[in-house]
mmCIF file of C-alpha atoms in Angstrom:
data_model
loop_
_atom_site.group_PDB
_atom_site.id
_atom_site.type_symbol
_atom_site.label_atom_id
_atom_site.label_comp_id
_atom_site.label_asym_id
_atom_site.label_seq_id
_atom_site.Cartn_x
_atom_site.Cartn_y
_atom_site.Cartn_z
ATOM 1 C CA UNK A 208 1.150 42.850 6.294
ATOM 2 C CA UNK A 209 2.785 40.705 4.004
ATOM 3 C CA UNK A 210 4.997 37.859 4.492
ATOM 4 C CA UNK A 211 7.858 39.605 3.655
ATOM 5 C CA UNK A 212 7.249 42.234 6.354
ATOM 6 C CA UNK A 213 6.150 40.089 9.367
ATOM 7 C CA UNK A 214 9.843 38.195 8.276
ATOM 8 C CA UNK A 215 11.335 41.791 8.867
ATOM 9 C CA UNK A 216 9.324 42.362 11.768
ATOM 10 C CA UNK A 217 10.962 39.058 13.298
ATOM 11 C CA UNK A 218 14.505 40.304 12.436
ATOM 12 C CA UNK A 219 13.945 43.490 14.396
ATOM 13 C CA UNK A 220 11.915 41.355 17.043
ATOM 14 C CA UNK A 221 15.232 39.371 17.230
ATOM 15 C CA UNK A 222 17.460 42.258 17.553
ATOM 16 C CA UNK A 223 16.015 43.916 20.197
ATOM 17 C CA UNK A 224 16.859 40.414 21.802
ATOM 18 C CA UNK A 225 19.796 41.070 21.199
ATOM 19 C CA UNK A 226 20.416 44.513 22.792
ATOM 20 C CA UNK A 227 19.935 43.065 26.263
ATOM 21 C CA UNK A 228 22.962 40.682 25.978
ATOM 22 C CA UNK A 229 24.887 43.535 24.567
ATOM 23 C CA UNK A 230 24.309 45.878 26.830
ATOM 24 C CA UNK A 231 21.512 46.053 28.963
ATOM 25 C CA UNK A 232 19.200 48.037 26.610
ATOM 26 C CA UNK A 233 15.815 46.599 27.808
ATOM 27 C CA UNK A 234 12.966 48.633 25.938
ATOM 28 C CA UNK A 235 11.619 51.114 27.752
ATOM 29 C CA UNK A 236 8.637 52.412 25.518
ATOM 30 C CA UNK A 237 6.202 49.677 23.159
ATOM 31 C CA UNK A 238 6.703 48.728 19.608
ATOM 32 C CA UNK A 239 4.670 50.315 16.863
ATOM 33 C CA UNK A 240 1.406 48.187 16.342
ATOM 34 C CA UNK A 241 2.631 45.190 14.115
ATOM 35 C CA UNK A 242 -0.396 44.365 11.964
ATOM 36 C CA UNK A 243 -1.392 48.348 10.592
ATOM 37 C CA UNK A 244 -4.668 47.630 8.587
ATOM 38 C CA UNK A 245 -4.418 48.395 4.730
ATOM 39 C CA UNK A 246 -6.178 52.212 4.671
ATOM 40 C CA UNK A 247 -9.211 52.510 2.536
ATOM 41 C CA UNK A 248 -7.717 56.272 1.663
ATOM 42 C CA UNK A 249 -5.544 55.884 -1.470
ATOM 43 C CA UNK A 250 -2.633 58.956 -1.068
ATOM 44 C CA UNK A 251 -2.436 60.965 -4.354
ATOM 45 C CA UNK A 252 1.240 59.803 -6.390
ATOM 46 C CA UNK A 253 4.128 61.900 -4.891
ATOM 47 C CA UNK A 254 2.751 61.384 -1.327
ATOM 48 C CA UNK A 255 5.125 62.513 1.604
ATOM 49 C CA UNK A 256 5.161 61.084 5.328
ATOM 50 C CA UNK A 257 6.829 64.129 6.881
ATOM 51 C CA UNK A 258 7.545 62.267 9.752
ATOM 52 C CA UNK A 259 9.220 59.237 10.909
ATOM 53 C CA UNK A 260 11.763 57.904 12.446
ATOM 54 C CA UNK A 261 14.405 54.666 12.085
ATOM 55 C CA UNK A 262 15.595 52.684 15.195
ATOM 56 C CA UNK A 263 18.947 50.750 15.020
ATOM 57 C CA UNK A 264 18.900 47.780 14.329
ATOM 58 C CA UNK A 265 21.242 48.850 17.822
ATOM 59 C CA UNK A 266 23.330 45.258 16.375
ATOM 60 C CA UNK A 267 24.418 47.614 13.683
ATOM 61 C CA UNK A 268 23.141 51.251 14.826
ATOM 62 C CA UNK A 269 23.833 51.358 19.052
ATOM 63 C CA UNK A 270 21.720 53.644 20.576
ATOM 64 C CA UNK A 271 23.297 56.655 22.205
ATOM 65 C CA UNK A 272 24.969 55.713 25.829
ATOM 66 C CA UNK A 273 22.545 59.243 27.377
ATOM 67 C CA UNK A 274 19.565 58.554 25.816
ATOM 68 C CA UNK A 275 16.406 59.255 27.092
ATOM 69 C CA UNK A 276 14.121 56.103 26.260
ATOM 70 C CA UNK A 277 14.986 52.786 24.673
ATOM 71 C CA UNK A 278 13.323 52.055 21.658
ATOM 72 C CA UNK A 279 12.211 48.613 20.048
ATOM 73 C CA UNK A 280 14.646 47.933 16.896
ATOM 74 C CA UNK A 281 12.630 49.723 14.035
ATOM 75 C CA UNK A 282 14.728 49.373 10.983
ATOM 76 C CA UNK A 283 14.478 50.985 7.874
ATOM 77 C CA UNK A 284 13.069 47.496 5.901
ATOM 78 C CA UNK A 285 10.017 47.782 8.246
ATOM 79 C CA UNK A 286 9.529 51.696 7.486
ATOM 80 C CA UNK A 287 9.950 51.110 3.872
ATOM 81 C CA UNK A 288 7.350 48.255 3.948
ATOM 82 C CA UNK A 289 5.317 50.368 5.747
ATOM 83 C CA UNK A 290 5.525 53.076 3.368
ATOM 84 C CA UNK A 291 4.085 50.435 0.547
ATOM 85 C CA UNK A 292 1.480 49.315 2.283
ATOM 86 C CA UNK A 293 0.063 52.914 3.310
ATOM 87 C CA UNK A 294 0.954 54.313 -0.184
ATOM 88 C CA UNK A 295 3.671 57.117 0.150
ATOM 89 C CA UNK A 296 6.642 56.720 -1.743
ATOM 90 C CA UNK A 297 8.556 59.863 0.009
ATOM 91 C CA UNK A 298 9.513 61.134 3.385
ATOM 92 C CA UNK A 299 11.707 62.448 6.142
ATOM 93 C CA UNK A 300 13.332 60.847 8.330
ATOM 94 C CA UNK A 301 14.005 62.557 11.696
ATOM 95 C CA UNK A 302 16.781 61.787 13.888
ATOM 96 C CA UNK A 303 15.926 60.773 17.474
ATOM 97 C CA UNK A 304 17.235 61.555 20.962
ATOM 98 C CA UNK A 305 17.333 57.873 21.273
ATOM 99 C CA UNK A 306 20.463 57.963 18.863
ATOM 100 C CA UNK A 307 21.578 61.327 19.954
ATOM 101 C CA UNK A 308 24.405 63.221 17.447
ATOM 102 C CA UNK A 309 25.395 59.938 15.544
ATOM 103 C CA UNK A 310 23.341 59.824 12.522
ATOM 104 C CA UNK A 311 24.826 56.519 11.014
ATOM 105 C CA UNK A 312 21.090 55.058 10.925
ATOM 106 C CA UNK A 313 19.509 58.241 9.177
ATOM 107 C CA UNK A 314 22.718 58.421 6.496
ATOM 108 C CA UNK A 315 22.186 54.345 6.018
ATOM 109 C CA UNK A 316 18.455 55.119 5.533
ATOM 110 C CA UNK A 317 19.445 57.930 3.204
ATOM 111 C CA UNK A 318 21.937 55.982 1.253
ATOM 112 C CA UNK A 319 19.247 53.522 0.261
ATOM 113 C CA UNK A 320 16.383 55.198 -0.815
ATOM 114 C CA UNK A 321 18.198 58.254 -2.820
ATOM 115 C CA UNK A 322 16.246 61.650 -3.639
ATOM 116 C CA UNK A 323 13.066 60.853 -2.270
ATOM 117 C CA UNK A 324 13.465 61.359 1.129
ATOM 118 C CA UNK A 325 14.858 63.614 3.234
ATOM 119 C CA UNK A 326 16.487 63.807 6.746
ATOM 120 C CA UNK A 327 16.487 66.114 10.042
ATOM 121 C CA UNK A 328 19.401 65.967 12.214
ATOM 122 C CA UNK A 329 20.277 67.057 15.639
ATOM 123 C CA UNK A 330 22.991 68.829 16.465
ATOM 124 C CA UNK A 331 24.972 70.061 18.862
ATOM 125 C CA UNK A 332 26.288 73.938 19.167
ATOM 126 C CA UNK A 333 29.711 73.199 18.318
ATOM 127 C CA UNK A 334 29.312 71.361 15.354
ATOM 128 C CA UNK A 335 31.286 72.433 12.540
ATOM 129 C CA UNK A 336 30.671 72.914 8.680
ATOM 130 C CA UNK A 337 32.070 70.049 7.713
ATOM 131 C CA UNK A 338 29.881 67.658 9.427
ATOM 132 C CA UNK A 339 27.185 69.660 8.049
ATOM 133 C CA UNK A 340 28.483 69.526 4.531
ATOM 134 C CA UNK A 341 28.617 65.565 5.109
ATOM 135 C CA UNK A 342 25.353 65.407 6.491
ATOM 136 C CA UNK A 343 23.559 67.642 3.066
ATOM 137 C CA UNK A 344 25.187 65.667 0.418
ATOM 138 C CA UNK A 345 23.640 62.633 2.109
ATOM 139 C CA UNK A 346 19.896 64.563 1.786
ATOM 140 C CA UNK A 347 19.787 66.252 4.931
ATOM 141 C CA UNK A 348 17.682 69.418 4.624
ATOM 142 C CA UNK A 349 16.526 70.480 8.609
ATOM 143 C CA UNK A 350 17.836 70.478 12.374
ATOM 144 C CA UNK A 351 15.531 69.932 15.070
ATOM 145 C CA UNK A 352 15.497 71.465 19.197
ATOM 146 C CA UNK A 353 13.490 69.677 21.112
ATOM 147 C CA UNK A 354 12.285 71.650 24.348
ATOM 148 C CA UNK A 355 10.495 68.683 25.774
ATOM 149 C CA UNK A 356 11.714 67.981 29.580
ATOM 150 C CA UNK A 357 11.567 63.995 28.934
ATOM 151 C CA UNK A 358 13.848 63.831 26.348
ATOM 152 C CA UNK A 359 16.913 66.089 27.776
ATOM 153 C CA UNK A 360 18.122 69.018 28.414
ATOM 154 C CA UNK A 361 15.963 72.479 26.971
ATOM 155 C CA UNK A 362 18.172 74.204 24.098
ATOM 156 C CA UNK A 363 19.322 77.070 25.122
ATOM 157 C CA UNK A 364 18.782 80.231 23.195
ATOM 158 C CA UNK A 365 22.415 80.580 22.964
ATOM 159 C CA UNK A 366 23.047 77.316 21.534
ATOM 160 C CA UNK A 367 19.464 77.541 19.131
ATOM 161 C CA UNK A 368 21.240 80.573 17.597
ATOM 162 C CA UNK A 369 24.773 78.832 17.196
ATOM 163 C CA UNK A 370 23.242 75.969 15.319
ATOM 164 C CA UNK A 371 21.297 78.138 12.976
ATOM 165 C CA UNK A 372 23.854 79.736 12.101
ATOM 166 C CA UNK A 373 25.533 77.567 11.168
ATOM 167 C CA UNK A 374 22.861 75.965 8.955
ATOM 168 C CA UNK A 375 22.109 79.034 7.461
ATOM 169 C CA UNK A 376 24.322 78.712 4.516
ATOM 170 C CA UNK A 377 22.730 75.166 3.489
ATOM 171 C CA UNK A 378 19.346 76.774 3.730
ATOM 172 C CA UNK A 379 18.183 74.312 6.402
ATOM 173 C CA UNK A 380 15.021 74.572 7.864
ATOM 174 C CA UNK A 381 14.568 74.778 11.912
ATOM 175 C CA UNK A 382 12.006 72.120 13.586
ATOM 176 C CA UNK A 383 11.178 72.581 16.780
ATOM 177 C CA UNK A 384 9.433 70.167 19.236
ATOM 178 C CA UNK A 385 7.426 71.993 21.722
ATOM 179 C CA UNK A 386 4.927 70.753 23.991
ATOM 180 C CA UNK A 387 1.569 73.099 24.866
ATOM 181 C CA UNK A 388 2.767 75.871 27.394
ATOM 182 C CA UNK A 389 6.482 75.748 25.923
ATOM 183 C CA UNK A 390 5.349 76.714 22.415
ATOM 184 C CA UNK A 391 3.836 80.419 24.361
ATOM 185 C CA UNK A 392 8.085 80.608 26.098
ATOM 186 C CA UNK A 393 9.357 80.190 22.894
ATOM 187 C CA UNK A 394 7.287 82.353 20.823
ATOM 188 C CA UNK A 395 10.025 85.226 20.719
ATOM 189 C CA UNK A 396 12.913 82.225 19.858
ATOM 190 C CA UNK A 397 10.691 80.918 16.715
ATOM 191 C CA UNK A 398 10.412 84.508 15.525
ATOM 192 C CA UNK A 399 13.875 85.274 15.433
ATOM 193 C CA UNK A 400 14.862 82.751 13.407
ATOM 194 C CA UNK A 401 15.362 83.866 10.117
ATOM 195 C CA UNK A 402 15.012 80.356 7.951
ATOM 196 C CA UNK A 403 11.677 78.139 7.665
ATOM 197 C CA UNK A 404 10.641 77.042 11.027
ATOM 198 C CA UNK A 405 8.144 73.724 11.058
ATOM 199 C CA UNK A 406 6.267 73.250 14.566
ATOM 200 C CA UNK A 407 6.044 69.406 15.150
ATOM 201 C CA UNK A 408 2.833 67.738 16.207
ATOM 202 C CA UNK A 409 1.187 70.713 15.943
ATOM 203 C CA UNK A 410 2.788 72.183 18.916
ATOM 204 C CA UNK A 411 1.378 69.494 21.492
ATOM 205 C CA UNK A 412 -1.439 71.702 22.015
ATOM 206 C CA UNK A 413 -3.860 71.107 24.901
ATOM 207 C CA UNK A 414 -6.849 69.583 23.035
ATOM 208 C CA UNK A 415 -9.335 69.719 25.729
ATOM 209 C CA UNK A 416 -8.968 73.838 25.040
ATOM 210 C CA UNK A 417 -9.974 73.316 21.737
ATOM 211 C CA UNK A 418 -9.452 75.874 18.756
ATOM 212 C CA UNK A 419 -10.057 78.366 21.589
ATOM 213 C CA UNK A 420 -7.697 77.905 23.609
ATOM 214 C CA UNK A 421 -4.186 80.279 23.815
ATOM 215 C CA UNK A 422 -1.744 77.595 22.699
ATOM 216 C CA UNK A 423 -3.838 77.230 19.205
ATOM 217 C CA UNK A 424 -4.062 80.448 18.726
ATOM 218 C CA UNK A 425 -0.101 81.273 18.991
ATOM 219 C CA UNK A 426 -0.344 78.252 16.182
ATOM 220 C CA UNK A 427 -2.027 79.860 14.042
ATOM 221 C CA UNK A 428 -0.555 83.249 14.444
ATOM 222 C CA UNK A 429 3.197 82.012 13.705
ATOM 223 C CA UNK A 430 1.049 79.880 10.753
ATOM 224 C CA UNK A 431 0.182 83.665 9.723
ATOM 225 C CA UNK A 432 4.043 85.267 9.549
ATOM 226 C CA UNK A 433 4.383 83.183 6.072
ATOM 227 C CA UNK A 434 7.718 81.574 7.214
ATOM 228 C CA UNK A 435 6.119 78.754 9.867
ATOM 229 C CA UNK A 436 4.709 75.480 8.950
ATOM 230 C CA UNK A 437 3.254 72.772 11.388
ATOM 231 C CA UNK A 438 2.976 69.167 11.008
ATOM 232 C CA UNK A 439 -0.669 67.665 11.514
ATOM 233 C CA UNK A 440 1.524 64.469 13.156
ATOM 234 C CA UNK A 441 1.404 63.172 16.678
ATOM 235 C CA UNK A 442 -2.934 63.328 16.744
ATOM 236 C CA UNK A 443 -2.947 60.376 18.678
ATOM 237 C CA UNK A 444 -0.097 62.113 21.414
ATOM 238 C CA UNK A 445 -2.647 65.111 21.922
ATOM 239 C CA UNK A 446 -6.134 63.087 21.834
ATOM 240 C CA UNK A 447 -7.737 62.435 25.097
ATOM 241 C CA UNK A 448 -10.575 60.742 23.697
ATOM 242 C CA UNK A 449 -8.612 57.770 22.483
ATOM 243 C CA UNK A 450 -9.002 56.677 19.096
ATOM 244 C CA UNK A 451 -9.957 57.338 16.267
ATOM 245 C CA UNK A 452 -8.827 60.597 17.613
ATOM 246 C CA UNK A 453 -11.751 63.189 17.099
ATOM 247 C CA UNK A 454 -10.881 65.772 19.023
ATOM 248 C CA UNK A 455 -7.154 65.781 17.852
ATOM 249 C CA UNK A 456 -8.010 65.600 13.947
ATOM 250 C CA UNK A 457 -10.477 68.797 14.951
ATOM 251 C CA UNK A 458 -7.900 70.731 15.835
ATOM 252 C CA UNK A 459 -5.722 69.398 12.572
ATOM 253 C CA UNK A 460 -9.088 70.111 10.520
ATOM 254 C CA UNK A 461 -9.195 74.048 11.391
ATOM 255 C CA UNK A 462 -5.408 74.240 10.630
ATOM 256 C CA UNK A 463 -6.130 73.065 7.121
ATOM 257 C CA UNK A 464 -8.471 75.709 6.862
ATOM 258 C CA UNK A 465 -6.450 78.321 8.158
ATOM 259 C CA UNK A 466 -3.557 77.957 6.477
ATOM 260 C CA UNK A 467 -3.940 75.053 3.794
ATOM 261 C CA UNK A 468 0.075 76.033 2.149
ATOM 262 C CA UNK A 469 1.777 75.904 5.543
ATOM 263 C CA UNK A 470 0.322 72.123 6.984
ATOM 264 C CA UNK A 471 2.411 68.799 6.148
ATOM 265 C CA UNK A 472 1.449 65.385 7.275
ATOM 266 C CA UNK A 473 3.246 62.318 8.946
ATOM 267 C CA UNK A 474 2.781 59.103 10.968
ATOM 268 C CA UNK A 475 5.295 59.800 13.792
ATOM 269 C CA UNK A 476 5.982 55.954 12.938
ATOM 270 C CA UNK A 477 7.278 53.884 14.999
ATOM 271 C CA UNK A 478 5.005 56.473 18.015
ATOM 272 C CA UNK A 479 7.995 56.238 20.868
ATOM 273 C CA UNK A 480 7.114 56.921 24.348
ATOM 274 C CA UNK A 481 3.420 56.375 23.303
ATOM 275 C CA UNK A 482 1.966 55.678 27.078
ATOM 276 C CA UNK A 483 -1.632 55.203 26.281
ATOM 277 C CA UNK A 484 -3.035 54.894 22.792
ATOM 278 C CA UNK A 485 -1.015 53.549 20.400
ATOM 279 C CA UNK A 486 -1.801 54.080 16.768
ATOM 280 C CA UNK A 487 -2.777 51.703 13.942
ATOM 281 C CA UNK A 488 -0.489 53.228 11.147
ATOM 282 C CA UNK A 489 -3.381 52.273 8.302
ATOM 283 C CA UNK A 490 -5.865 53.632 10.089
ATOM 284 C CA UNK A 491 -4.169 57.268 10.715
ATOM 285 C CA UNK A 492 -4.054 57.305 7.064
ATOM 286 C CA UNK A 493 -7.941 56.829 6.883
ATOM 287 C CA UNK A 494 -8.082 60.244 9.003
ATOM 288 C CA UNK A 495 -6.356 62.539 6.198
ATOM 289 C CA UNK A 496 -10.037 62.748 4.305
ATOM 290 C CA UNK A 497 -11.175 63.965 7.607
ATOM 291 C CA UNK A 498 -8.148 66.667 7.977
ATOM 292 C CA UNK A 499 -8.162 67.654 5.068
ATOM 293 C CA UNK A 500 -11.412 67.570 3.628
ATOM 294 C CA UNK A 501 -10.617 68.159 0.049
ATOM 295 C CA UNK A 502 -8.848 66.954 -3.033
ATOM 296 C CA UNK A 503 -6.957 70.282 -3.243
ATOM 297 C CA UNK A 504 -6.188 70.437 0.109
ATOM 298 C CA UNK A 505 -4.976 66.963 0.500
ATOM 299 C CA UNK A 506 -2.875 67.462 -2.489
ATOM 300 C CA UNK A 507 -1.258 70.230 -0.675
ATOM 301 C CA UNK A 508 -1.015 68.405 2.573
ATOM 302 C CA UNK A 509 0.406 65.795 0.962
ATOM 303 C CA UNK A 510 2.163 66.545 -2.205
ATOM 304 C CA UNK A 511 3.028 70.270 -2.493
ATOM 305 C CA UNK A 512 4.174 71.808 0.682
ATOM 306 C CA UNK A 513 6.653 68.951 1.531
ATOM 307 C CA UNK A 514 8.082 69.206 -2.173
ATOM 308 C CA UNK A 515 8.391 73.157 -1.569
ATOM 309 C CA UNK A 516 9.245 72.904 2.223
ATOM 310 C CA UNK A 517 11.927 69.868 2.426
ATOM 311 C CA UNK A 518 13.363 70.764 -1.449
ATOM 312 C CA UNK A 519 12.667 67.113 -2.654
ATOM 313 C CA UNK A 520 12.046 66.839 -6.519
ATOM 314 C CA UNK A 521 8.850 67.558 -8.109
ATOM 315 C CA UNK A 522 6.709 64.142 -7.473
#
């Protein structure tokens, strides 16, 4: 990257330094690779990384007291240099468990980059309409459940059904992070929520079931109601085969086919809790010709469904 970056990269290098003397908050997951290779892919203008998240700096953005991993400082000057190098001059930023309810990161990020990006909060059930009001202004547009046991607590349907609710008026969308056999439990929550419901790395499927297998098939089903989208993100959290992620992009290849309005792409940047392989950023964007195998489709991918799906402005 440039020299710019790799000064950036040292600041957040520096800060996670920090954390320890502040208060104990050794990493407990790896940094994002540090060198992502410029991708020979070129996105079309108006591209959108649907996914990604900010960390701290925790100097200036402490990480939540409960959280369920530790992150490496990844500030929002190494996700916008990122987002140069690979091309896409859009996004949404989703807030992390690793931050909890306090979304002072995500509104910083916000502040700074103005209408071309979006956010996705998490909230708790008793959060009120004021908060939410706060929290559109700044760009805001979705609320995400995660059901995944490692990073809390499963949502209740109870409290799924509080927070939608009160959403609803801001015509939020729902996200919801499943992981293979929880996307078949929650099959009757998704389809009771009336608002547009995005499935996040395309449900966690079991890859080694292939396009076969139960879990894609509920995928493609919901993909089928009209009112469900999935994200082709997290292909390197699925893969067993390691990089550069065949078996994974399969699976993202036959959604494109299926259901070429209702996919959206992202990096998943900076990959937390990534155990085994962990992605070079450039060369995940050299897989979207390989996803989506067509100008039209990529344009779609890329370009129209986020515009349509997170309400940003036409590219």
């Amino acid at each position: 990257m440039t020299s710019a970056t790799s000064a950036e990269r040292q600041l957040g290098v520096q800060a996670s330094d920090q954390r320890g003397a502040q208060q104990g908050a050794q990493p407990t997951c790896p940094p994002p690779d540090p060198d992502p290779t410029q991708p020979s892919y070129v996105p079309p203008p108006g591209a959108c990384d649907s996914h990604f998240h900010v960390f701290g700096p925790h100097a200036v953005f402490p990480y939540a007291a409960k959280r369920p991993f530790t992150p490496h400082d990844a500030p929002k000057a190494m996700l916008l240099a990122l987002h140069r190098r690979l091309g896409f001059g859009r996004g949404v930023i989703v807030q992390s468990t690793c931050h909890g309810t306090d979304h002072a990161a995500l509104l910083d990020f916000l502040a700074d980059v103005g209408d071309r990006y979006r956010g996705v909060a998490l909230l708790d059930a008793d959060v009120d309409a004021d908060e939410i009001a706060r929290l559109h202004a700044a760009g805001v547009r979705g609320v995400r459940f995660n059901f995944l046991p490692h990073l809390g607590n499963r949502p209740s349907p109870e409290g799924v059904r509080a927070v939608v609710e009160r959403v609803a008026p801001f015509g939020w969308h729902v996200a919801v992070h499943v992981g293979g056999k929880e996307l078949l439990d929650t099959l009757g929550l998704i389809t009771a929520i009336r608002a547009k419901v995005v499935i996040d790395h395309v449900g966690r499927v079991d890859v080694t079931e292939g396009v076969t297998g139960f879990g894609f098939g509920a995928l493609k089903k919901l993909l089928d109601r009209g009112t469900v989208w999935v994200k082709l993100s997290g292909l390197d959290r699925l893969s067993r085969a390691g990089p550069p992620f065949a078996d994974s992009v399969a699976l993202a290849r036959a959604l494109v086919r299926h259901a070429p309005t209702r996919v959206l792409w992202g990096t998943d940047w900076p990959h937390p809790n990534i155990s085994r392989f962990m992605p070079n950023d450039g060369e995940l964007v050299d897989l979207i010709p390989q996803i989506a195998e067509d100008e039209r489709s990529r344009q779609l991918m890329l370009v129209d469904n986020p515009t349509e799906f997170f309400e940003l402005p036409p590219a």
